[in-house]
XYZ file of C-alpha atoms in Angstrom:
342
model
C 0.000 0.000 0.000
C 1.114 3.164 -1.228
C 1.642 5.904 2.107
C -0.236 8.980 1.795
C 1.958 11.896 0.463
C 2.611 14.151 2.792
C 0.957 17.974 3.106
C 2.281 20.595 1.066
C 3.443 22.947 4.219
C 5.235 19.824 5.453
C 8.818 19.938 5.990
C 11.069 18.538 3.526
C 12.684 15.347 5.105
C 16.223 13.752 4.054
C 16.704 10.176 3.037
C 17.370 8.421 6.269
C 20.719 7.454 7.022
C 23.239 5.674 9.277
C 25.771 7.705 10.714
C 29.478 6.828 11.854
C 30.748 9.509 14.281
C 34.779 9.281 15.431
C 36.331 11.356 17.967
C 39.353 12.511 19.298
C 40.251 14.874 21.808
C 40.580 17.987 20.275
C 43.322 20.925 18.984
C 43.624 24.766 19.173
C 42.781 26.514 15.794
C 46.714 28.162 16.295
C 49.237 28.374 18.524
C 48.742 32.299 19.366
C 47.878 33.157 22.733
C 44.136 33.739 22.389
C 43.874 30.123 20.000
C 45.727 28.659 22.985
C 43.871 30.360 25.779
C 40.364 28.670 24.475
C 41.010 25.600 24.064
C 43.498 24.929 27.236
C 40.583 26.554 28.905
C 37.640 24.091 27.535
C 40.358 21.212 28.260
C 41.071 21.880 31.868
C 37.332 23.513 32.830
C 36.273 19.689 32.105
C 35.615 18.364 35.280
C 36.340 14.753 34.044
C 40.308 15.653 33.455
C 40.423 17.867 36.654
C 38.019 17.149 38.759
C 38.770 19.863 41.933
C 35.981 21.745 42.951
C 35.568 24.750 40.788
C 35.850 27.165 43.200
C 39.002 26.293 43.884
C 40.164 25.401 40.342
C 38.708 27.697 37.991
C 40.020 31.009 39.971
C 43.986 29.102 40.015
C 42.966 28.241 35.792
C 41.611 31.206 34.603
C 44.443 33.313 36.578
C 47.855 32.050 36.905
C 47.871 29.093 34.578
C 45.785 30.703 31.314
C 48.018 33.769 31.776
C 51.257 31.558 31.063
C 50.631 28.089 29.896
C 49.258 29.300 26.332
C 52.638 30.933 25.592
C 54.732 27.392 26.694
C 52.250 25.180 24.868
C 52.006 27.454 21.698
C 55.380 27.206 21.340
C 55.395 23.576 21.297
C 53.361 23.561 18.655
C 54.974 25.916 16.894
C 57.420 23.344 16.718
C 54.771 20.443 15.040
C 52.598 22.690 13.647
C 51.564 21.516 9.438
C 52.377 25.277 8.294
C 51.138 24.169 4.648
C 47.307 23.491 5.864
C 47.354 25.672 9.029
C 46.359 23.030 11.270
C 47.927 20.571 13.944
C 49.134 17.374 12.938
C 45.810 15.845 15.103
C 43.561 17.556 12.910
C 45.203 16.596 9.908
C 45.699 13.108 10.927
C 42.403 12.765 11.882
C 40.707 14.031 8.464
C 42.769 11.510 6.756
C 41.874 8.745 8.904
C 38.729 9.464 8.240
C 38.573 10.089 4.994
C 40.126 6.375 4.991
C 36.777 4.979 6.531
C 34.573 6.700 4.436
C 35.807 5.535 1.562
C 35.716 1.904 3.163
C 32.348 1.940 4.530
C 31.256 3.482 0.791
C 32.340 0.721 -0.867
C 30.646 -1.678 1.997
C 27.355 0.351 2.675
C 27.163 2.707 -0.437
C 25.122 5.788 0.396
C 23.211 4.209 3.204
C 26.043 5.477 5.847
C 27.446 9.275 6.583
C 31.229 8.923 8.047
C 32.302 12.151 10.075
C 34.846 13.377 12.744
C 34.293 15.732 15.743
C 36.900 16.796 19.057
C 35.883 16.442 22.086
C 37.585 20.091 22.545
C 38.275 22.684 20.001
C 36.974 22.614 16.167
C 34.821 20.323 14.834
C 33.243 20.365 17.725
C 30.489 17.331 18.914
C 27.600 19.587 18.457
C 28.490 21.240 15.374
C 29.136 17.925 13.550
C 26.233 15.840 15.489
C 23.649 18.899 14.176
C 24.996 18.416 10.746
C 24.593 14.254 10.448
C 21.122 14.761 12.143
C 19.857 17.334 9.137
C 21.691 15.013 6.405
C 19.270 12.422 7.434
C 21.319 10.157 10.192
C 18.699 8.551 12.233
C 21.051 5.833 13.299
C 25.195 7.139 14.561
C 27.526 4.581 15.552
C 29.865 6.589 17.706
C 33.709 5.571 18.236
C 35.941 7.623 20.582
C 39.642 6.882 19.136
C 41.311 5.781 22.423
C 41.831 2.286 22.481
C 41.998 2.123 26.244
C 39.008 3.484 28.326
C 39.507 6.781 30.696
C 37.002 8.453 32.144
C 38.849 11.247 31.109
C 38.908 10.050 27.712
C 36.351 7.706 26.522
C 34.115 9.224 29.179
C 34.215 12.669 28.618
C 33.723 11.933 24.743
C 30.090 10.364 25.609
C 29.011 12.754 27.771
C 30.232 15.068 25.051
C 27.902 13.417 22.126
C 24.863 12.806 25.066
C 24.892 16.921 25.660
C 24.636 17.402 22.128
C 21.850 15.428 21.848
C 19.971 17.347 24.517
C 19.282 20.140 22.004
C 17.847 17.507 19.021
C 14.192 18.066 18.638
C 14.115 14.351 16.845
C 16.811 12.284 18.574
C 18.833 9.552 16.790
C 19.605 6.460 18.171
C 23.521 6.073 19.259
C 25.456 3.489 20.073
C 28.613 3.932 21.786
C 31.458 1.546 21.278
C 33.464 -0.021 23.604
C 37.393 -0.056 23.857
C 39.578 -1.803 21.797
C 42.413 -2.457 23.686
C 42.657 -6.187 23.538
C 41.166 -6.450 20.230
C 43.772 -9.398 18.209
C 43.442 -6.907 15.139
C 44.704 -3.936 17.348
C 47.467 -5.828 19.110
C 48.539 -7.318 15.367
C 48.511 -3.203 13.609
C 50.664 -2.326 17.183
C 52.863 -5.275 16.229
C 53.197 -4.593 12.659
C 54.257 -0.674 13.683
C 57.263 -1.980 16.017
C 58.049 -4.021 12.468
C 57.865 -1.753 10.084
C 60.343 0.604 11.848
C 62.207 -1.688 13.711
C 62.572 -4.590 11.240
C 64.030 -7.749 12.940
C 65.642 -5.281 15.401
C 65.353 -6.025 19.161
C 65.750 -2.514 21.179
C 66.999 -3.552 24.804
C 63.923 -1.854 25.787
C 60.609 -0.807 24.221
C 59.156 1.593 26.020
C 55.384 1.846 25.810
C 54.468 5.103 27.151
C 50.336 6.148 27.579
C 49.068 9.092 28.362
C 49.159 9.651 32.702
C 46.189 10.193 34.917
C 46.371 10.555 38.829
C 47.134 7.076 40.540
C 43.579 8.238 42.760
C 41.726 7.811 39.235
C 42.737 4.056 39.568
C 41.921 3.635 43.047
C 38.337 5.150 42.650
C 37.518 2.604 40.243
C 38.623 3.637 36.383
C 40.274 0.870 34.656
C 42.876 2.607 32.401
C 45.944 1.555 33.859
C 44.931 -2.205 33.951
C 43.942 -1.944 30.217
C 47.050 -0.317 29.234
C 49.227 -3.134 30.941
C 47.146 -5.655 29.262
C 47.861 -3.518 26.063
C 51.678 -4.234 26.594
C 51.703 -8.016 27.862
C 49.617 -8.422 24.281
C 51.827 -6.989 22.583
C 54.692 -8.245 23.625
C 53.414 -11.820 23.134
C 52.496 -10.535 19.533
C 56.130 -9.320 19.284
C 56.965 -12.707 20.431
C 59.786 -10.607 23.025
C 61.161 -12.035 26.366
C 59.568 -10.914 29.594
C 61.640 -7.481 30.303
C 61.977 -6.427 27.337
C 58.921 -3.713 26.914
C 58.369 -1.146 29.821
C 55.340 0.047 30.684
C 55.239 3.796 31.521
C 53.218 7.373 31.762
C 53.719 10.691 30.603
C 52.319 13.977 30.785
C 52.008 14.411 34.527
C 50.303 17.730 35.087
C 50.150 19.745 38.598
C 51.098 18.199 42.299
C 49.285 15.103 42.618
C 50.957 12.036 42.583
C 50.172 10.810 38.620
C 50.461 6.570 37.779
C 54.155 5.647 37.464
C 57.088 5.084 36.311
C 57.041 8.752 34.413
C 58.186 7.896 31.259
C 60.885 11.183 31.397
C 62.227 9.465 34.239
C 62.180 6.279 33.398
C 64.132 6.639 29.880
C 67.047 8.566 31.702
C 67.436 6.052 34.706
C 67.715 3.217 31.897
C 70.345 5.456 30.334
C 72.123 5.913 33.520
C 72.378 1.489 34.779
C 73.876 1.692 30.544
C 70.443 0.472 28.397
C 71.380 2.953 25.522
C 69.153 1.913 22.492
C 65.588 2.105 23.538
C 62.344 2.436 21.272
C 59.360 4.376 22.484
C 55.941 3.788 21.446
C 52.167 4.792 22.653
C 49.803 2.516 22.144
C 47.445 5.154 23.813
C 47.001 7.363 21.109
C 45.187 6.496 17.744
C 46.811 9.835 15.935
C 50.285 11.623 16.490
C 50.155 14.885 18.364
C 51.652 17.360 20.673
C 52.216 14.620 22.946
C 54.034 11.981 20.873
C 55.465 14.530 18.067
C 56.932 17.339 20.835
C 56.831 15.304 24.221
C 57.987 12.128 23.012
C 60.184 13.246 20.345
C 61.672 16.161 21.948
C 61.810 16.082 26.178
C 62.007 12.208 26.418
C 64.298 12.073 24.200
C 66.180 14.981 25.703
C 65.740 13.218 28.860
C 67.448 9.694 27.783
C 70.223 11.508 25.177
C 71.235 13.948 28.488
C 71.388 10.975 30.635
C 73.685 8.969 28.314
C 71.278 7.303 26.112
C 72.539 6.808 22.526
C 69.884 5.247 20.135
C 66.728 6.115 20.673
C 63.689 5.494 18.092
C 59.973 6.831 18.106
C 57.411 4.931 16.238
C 54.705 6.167 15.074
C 51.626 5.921 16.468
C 48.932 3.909 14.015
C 47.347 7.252 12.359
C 45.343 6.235 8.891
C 47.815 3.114 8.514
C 45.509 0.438 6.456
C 45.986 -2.125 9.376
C 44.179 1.003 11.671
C 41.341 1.796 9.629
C 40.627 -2.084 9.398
C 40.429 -2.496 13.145
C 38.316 0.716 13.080
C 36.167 -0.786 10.604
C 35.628 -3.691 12.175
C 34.531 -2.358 15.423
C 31.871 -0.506 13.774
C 30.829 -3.323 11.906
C 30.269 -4.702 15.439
C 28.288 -2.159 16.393
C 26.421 -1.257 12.931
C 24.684 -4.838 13.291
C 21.176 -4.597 12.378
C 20.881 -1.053 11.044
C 22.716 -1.417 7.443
């Protein structure tokens, strides 16, 4: 039976889609002051990565720290920063990993399926990009945060992210939110294939497989990322097919007073130097995309750290990015979660 057409003073509705939705956390538009003043302010105001009370944090954040920090932390990306497009390497990065999937899921779902990317801070932003799928027609958005291992600072913060954005739909979609992929055998493999790839049959003393830090009181109120990032490294060292000792797991990017989950990786990398372990490889299986954190930190001040320390060879690979192997485990976890509506 034929449906009834709908009145003339109706409004127009698009074809209904499924939407894919990935996010990562996020990148200042520049690295001037005021570019680095907003979005250092958006990141630390989020009471998932801080979580003091805000009237004790915000007048300490707004003050001291936003007067000073956006000069430092420009300047590092000064140092990264893809002068030819005018954007971090995140954002770039990012557009080309997803570019990668949306050609994929084209060729596997045709035009039934709408691939985008948002930041949890900064430009795209969740709402901006979650308003856009919804008046393209996506009725259905399969929604991956790009951290492998779950945080609430992380993971978390992206949901509640994409759930406030959905507070202001009139007609809301149904979402799915996918779990993390941690332990996933087609992770662990593209992590393997990365230490390959650079390191060919090449056995570094050490391997050092350095994730983003939290403070150790995250763990002990209950979030799992520090198990899951061990986990990550005993996987991949059986992958690697290595001898227990060889990969170290360790933290960087400790931020403030507070005692942060440990061994800092800054530390760690000189005190190897120091007992004479002077070839080391540093990886972070944390992060799905290179950025200030892996490109500057990693590649600059841990590096400084082990080379001033003694240290002679010392080799970053890359984090996964929009390597084939990558877009294939992203893939697949949609696929996983896409059941049903394609």
């Amino acid at each position: 039976m034929t449906p009834a057409p709908a009145p003339a003073d109706h409004p127009a509705l698009p074809e209904p889609k499924t939407g894919i939705l990935i996010a990562n956390l996020g990148t200042p538009d520049g690295y001037d002051y005021w570019s680095m003043r907003r979005y250092l302010s958006e990141f630390l105001s989020d009471r998932r990565v801080i979580d003091y009370p805000a009237w004790k944090w915000q007048p300490l954040l707004q003050g001291i720290i936003l007067t000073k920090r956006p000069f430092t932390s420009g300047a590092n990306y000064r140092l990264i920063w893809n002068e030819e497009k005018g954007e971090s390497p995140l954002m770039t990065i990012t557009r080309d990993q997803t570019q990668a999937l949306r050609d994929r899921a084209r060729a596997e779902w045709g035009d039934k399926v709408m691939v985008e990317f948002c930041m949890r801070y900064g430009n795209p932003s969740t709402q901006e990009v979650l308003e856009r799928m919804v008046k393209a027609g996506c009725r259905r958005i399969v929604f991956l945060p790009l951290y492998p291992q779950y945080a609430g600072a992380t993971s978390a913060t992206a949901n509640d992210q994409l759930f406030r954005a959905l507070m202001a739909q009139k007609w809301q979609p149904s979402v799915r939110t996918c779990d993390p992929y941690f332990d996933r055998p087609d992770y662990i493999q593209a992590l393997a294939g990365s230490v390959h790839r650079v390191l060919g049959g090449r056995v570094p003393a050490r391997l050092i497989a350095s994730y983003h830090g939290m403070p150790k009181r995250y763990l002990l109120e209950g979030d799992p990322y520090h198990c899951q990032c061990q986990k990550t490294s005993r996987l991949l060292q059986a992958a690697l097919g290595w001898p227990d000792g060889v990969i170290d797991t360790t933290f960087q990017s400790v931020f403030g007073t507070e005692e942060w989950l440990r061994p800092y990786t800054v530390e760690h990398v000189a005190e190897l130097a120091r007992r004479g372990v002077t070839d080391i490889a540093v990886i972070s299986p944390a992060f799905a995309a290179d950025c200030i954190e892996t490109l500057e930190e990693i590649n600059g001040e841990i590096r400084e750290s082990f080379e001033h320390a003694g240290g002679k060879d010392f080799t970053y690979i890359p984090c996964l990015n929009d390597d084939p192997a990558h877009v294939e485990v992203m893939l697949n976890v949609i696929r996983e979660n896409i059941g049903g509506w394609v």
